[in-house]
PDB file of C-alpha atoms and ligand atoms in Angstrom:
ATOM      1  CA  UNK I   1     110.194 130.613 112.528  1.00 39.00           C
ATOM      2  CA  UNK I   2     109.896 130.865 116.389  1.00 42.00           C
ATOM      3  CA  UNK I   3     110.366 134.395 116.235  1.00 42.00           C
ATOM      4  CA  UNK I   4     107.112 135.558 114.170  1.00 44.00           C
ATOM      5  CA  UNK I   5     105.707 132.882 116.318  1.00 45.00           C
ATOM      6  CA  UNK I   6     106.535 135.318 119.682  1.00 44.00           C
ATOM      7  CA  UNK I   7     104.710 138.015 118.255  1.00 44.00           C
ATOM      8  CA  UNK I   8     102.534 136.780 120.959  1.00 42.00           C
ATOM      9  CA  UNK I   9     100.335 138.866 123.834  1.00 41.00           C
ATOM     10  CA  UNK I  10     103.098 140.457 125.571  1.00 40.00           C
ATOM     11  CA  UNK I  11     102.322 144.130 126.686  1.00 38.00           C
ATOM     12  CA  UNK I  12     104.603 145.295 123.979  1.00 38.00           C
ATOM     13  CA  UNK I  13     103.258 143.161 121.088  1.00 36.00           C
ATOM     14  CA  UNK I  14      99.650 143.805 121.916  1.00 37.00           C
ATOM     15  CA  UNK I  15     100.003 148.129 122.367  1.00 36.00           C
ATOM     16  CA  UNK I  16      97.772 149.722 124.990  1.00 34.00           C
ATOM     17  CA  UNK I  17      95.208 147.392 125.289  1.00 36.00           C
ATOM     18  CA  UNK I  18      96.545 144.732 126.756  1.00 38.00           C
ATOM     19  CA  UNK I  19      96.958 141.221 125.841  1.00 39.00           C
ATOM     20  CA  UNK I  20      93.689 140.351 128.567  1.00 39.00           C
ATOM     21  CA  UNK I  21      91.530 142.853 126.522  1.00 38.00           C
ATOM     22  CA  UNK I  22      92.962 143.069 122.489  1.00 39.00           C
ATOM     23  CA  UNK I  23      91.609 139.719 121.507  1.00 42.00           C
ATOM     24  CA  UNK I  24      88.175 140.158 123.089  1.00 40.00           C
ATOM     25  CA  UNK I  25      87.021 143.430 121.778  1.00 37.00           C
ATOM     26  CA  UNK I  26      83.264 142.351 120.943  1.00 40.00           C
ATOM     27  CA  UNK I  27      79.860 141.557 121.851  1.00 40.00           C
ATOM     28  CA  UNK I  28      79.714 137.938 123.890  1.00 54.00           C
ATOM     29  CA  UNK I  29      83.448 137.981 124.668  1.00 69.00           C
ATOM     30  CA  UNK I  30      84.288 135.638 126.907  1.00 80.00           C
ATOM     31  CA  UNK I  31      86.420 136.746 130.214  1.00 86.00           C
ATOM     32  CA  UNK I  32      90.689 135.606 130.326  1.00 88.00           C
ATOM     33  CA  UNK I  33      91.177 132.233 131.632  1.00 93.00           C
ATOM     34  CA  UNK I  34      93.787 132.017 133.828  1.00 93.00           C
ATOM     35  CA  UNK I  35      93.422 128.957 135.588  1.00 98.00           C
ATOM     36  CA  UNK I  36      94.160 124.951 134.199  1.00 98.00           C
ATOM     37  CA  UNK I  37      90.455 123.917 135.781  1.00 98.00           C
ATOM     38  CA  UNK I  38      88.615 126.931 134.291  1.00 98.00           C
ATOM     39  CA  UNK I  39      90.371 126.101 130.852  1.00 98.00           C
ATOM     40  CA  UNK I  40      89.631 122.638 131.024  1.00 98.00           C
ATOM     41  CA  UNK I  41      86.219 123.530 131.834  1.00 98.00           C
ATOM     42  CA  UNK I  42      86.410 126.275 128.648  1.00 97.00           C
ATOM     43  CA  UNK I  43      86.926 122.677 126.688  1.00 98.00           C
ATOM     44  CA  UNK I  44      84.419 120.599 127.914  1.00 98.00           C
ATOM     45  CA  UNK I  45      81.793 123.285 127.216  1.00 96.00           C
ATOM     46  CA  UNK I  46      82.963 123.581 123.668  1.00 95.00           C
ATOM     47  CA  UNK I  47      83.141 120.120 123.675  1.00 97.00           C
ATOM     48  CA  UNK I  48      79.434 119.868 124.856  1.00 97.00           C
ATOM     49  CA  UNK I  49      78.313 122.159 122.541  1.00 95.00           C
ATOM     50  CA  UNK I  50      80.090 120.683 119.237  1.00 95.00           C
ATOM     51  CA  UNK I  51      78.338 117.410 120.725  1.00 97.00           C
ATOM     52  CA  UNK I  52      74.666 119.121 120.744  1.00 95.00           C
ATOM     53  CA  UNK I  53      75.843 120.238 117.222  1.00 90.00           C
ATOM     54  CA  UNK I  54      75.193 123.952 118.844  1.00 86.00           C
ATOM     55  CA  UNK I  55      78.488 125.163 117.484  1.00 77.00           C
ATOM     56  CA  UNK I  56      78.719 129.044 118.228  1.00 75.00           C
ATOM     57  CA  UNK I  57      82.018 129.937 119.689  1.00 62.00           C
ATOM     58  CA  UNK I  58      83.641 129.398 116.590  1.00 69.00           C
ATOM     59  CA  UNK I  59      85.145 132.462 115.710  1.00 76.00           C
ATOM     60  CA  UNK I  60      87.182 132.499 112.371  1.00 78.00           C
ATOM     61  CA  UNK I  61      85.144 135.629 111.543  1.00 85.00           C
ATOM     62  CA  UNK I  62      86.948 138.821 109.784  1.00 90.00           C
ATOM     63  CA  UNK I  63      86.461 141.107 113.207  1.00 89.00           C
ATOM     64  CA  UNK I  64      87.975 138.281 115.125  1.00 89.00           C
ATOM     65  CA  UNK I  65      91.050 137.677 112.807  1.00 91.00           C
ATOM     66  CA  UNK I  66      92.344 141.285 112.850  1.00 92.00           C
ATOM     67  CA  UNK I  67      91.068 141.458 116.855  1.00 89.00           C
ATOM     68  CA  UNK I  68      93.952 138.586 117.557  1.00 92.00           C
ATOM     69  CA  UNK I  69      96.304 139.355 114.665  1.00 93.00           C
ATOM     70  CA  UNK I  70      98.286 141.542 116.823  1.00 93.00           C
ATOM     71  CA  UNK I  71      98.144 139.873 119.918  1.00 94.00           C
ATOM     72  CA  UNK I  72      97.327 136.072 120.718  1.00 95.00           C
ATOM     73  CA  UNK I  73      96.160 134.814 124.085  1.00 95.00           C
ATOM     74  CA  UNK I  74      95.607 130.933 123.929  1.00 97.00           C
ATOM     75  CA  UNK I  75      93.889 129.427 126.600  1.00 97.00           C
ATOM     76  CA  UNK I  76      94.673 126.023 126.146  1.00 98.00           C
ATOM     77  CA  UNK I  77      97.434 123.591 124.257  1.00 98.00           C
ATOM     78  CA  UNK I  78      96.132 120.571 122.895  1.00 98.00           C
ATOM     79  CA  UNK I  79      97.901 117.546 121.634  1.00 98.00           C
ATOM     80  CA  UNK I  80      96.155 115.516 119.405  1.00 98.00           C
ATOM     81  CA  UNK I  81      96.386 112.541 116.731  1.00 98.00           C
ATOM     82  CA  UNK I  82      96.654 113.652 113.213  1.00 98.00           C
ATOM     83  CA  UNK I  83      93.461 111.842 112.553  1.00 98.00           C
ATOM     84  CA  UNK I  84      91.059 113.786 109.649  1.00 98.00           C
ATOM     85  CA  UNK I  85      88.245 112.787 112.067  1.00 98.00           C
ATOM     86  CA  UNK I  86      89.661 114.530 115.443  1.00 98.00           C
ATOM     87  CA  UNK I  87      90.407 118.156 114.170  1.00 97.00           C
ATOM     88  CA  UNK I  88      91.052 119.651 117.420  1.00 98.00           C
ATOM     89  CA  UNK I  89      89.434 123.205 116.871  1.00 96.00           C
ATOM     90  CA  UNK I  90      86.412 121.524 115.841  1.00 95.00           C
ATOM     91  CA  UNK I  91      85.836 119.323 118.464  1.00 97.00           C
ATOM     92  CA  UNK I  92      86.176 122.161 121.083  1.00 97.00           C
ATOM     93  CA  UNK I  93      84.209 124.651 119.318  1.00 94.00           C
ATOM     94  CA  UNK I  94      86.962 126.934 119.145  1.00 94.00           C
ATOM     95  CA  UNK I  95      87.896 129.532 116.948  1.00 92.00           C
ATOM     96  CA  UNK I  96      91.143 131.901 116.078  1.00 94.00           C
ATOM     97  CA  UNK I  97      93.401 132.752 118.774  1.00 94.00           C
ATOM     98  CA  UNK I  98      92.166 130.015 121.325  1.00 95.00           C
ATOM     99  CA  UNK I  99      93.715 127.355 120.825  1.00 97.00           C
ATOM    100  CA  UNK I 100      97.414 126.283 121.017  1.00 98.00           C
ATOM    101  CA  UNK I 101      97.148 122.541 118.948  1.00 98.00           C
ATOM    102  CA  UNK I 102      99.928 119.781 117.925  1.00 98.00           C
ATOM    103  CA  UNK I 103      98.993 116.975 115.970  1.00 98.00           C
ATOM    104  CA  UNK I 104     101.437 113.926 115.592  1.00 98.00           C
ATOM    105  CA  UNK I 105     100.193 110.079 114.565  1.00 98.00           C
ATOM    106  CA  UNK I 106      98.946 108.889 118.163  1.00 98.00           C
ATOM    107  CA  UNK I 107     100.156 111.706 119.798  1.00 98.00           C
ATOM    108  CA  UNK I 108     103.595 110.550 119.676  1.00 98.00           C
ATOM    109  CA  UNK I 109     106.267 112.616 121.499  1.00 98.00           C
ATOM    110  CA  UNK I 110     109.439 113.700 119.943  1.00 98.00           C
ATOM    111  CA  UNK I 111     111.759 116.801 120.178  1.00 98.00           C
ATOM    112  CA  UNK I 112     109.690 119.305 117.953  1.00 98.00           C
ATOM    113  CA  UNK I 113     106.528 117.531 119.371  1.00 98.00           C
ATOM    114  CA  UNK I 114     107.688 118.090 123.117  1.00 98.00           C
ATOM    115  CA  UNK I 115     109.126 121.736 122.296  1.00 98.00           C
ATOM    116  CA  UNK I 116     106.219 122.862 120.736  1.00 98.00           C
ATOM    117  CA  UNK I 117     104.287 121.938 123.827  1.00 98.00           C
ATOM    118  CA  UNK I 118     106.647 123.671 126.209  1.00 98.00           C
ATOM    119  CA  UNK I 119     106.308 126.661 123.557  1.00 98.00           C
ATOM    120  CA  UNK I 120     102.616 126.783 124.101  1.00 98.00           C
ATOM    121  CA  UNK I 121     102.931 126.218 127.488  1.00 98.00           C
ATOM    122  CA  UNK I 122     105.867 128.660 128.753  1.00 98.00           C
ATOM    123  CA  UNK I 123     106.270 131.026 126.186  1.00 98.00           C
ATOM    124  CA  UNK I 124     101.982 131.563 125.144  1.00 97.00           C
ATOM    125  CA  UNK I 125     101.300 131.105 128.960  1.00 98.00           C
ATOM    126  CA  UNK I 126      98.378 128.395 128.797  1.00 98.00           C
ATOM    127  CA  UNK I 127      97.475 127.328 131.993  1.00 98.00           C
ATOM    128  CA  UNK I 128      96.139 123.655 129.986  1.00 98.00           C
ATOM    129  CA  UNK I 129      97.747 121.246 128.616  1.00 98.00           C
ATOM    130  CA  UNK I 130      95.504 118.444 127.601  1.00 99.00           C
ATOM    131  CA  UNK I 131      96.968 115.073 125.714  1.00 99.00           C
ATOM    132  CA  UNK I 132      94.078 114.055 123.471  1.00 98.00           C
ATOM    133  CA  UNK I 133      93.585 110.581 122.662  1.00 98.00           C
ATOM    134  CA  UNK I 134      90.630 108.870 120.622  1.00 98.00           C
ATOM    135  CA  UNK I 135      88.486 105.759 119.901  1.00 98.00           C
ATOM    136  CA  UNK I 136      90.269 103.666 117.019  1.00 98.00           C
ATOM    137  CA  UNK I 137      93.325 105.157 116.526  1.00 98.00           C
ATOM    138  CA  UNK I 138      95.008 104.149 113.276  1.00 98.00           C
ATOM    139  CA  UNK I 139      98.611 104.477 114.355  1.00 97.00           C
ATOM    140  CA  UNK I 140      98.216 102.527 117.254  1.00 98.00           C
ATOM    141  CA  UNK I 141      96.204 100.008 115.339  1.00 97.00           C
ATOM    142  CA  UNK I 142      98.618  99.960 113.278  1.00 95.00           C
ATOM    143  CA  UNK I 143     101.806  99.948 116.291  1.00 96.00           C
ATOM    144  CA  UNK I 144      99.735  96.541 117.301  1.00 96.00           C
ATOM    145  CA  UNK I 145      99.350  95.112 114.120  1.00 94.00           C
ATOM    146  CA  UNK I 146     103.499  95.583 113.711  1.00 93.00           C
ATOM    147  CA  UNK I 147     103.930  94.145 117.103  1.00 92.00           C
ATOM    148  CA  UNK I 148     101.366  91.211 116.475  1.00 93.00           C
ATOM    149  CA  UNK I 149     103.431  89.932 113.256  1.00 91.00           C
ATOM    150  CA  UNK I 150     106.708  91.236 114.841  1.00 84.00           C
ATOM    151  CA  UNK I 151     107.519  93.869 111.873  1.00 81.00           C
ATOM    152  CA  UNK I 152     108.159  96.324 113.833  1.00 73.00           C
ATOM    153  CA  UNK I 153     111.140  97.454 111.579  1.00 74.00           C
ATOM    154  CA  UNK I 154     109.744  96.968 108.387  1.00 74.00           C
ATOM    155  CA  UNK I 155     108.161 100.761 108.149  1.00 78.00           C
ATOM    156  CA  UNK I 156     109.798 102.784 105.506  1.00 78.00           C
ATOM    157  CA  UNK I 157     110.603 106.192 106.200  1.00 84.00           C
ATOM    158  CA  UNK I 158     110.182 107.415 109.750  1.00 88.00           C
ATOM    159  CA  UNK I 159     106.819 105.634 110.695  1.00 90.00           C
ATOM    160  CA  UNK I 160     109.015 103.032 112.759  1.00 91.00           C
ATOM    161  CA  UNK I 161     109.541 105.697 115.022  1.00 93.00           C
ATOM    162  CA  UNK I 162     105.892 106.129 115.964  1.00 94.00           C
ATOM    163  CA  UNK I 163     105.413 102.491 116.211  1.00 94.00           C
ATOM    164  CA  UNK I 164     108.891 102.348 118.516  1.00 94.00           C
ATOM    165  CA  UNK I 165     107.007 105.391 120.210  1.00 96.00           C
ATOM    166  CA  UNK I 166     104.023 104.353 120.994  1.00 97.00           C
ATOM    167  CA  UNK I 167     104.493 100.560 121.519  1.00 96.00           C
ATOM    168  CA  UNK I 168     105.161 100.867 125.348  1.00 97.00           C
ATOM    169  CA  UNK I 169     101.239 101.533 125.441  1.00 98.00           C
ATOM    170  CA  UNK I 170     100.740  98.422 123.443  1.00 97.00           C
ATOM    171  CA  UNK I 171     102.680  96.597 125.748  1.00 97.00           C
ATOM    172  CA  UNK I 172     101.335  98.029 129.301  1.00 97.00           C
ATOM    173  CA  UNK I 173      98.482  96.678 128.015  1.00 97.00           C
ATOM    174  CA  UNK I 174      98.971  92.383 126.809  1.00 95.00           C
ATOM    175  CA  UNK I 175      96.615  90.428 128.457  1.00 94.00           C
ATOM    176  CA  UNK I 176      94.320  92.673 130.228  1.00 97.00           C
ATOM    177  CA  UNK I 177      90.407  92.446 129.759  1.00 97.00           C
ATOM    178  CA  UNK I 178      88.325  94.732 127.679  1.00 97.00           C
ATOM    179  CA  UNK I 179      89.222  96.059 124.129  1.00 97.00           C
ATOM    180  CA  UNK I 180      92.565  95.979 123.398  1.00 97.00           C
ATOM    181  CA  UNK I 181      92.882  98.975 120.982  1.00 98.00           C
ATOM    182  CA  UNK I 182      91.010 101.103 123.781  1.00 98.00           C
ATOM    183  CA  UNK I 183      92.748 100.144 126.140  1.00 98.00           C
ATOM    184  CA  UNK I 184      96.275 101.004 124.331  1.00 98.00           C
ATOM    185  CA  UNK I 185      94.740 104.061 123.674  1.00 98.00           C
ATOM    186  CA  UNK I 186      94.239 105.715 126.992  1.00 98.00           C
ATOM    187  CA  UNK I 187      97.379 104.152 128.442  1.00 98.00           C
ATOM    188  CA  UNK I 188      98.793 106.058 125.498  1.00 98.00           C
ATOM    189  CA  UNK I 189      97.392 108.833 127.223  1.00 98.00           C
ATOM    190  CA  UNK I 190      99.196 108.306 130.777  1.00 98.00           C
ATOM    191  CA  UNK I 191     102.405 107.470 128.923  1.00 98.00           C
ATOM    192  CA  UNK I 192     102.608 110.764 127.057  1.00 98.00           C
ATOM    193  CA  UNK I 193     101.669 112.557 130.031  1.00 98.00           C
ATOM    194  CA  UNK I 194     104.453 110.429 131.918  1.00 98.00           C
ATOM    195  CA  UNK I 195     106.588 112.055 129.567  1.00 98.00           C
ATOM    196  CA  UNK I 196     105.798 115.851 129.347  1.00 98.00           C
ATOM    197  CA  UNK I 197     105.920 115.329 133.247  1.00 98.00           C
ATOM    198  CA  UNK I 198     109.578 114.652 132.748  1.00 98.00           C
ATOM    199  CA  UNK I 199     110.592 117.669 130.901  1.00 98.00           C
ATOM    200  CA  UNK I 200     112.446 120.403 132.539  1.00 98.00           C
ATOM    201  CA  UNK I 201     109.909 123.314 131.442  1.00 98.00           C
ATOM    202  CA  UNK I 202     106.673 121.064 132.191  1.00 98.00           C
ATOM    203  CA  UNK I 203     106.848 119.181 135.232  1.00 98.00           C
ATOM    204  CA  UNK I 204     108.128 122.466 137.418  1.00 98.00           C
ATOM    205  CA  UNK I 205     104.903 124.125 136.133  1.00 98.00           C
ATOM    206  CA  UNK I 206     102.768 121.934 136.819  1.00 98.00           C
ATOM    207  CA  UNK I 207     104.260 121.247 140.790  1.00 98.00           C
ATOM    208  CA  UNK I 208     104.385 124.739 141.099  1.00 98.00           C
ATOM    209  CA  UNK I 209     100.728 125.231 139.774  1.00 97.00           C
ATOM    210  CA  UNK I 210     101.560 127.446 136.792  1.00 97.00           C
ATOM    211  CA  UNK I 211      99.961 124.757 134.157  1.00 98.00           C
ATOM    212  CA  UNK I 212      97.409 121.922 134.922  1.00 98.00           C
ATOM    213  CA  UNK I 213      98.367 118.652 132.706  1.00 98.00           C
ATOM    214  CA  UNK I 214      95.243 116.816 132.183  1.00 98.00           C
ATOM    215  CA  UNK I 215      94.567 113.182 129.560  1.00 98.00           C
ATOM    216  CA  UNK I 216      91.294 113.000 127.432  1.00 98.00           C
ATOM    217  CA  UNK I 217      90.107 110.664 125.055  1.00 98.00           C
ATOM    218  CA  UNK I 218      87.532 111.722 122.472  1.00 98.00           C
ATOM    219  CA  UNK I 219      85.108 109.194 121.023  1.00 98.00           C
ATOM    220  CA  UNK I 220      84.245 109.123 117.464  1.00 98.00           C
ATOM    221  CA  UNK I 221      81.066 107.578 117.558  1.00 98.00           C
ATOM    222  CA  UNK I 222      79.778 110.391 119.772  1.00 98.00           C
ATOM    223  CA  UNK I 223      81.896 113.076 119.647  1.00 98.00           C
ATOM    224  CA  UNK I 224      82.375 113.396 123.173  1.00 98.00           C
ATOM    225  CA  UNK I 225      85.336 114.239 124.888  1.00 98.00           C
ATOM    226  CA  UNK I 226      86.073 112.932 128.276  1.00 98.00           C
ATOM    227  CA  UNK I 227      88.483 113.365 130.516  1.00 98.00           C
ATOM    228  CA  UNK I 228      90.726 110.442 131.918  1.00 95.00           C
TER     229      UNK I 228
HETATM  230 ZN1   ZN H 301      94.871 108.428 115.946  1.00 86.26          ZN
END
């Protein structure tokens, strides 16, 4: 599955073009990003612009489909929750080819969760990588709920997992002031990113400078994302 999945921007995959210039072959084509602050800034202005409800970089057009079909340069990975209200190409205004996204309940590491980042990150060269939380998160609603009545094993199925996951946020947070789902939410953030910093392919990229690792929280009621 990897392997159609490399059929990425390399010189080879892309022919004489070039992976900087296949993808962006048209009218209003934006410049390669190369660096984690102008990416992150690539984001926000989606971000703004999805906000405004001005949505125009969306690009799932037929000239933009076969520009990237032989060639994909991503500028950005994005993990985000699986929630039907926080579809991550949406919210950034982004369209094919731009966008490298994971979705797991409450962004919830595990192996193919923290592997696919690393894929996106080493392998599709994006110099983001941005851990997405949002306002009301069900699964960590839900990870407090289990804690609060102390059912924590009494998921079926593998859900236990992402409350064992993602209770450590939970916890970090008991008996500090303000909203309590909120606040579980964004230290969900700095504990996922506490994480990717500890794998062998992420953290020497980002001390070296080869990929900026950056927490954001997206609020439903405005549709803003913010960085945190
Ligand atoms: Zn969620």
């Amino acid at each position: 599955m990897l392997s159609s999945c490399q059929d990425t921007g390399t010189p080879s995959a892309s022919g004489a073009t070039g992976p900087a210039t296949q993808p962006n072959a048209g009218p209003g084509v934006e410049p390669p990003v190369t660096t984690g602050d102008a990416a992150l800034q690539r984001l926000l202005e989606g971000n703004a612009r999805f906000v405004a409800n001005r949505n125009e970089a969306i690009d799932e057009g037929v000239e933009r489909r076969v520009a990237v079909s032989k060639g994909q340069q991503p500028f950005a990975t994005v993990i985000g929750c699986v929630d039907s209200r926080v579809p991550i190409e949406l919210v950034f205004d982004r369209g094919l080819g731009d966008l490298v996204v994971v979705r797991s309940a409450g962004e919830a590491l595990d192996q193919s969760v923290t592997g696919s980042l690393e894929f996106g990150v080493a392998e599709l060269h994006t110099p983001l990588l941005m851990v997405l939380g949002h306002q009301r998160c069900g699964a960590i609603d839900a990870t407090i709920k289990a804690m609060d009545s102390h059912r924590t094993g009494a998921h079926a199925g593998q859900i236990g997992y992402l409350v064992d996951t993602l209770s450590p946020a939970v916890r970090q947070v008991a008996g500090k002031p303000g909203d309590r789902l909120d606040n579980a939410v964004q230290a969900n953030v700095g504990h996922v990113l506490a994480e990717l910093r500890k794998s062998p392919v992420l953290g020497p990229m980002e001390k070296s400078g080869k990929v900026k690792l950056v927490g954001a929280y997206y609020e439903l009621d405005t549709g803003k994302v913010v960085v945190i």
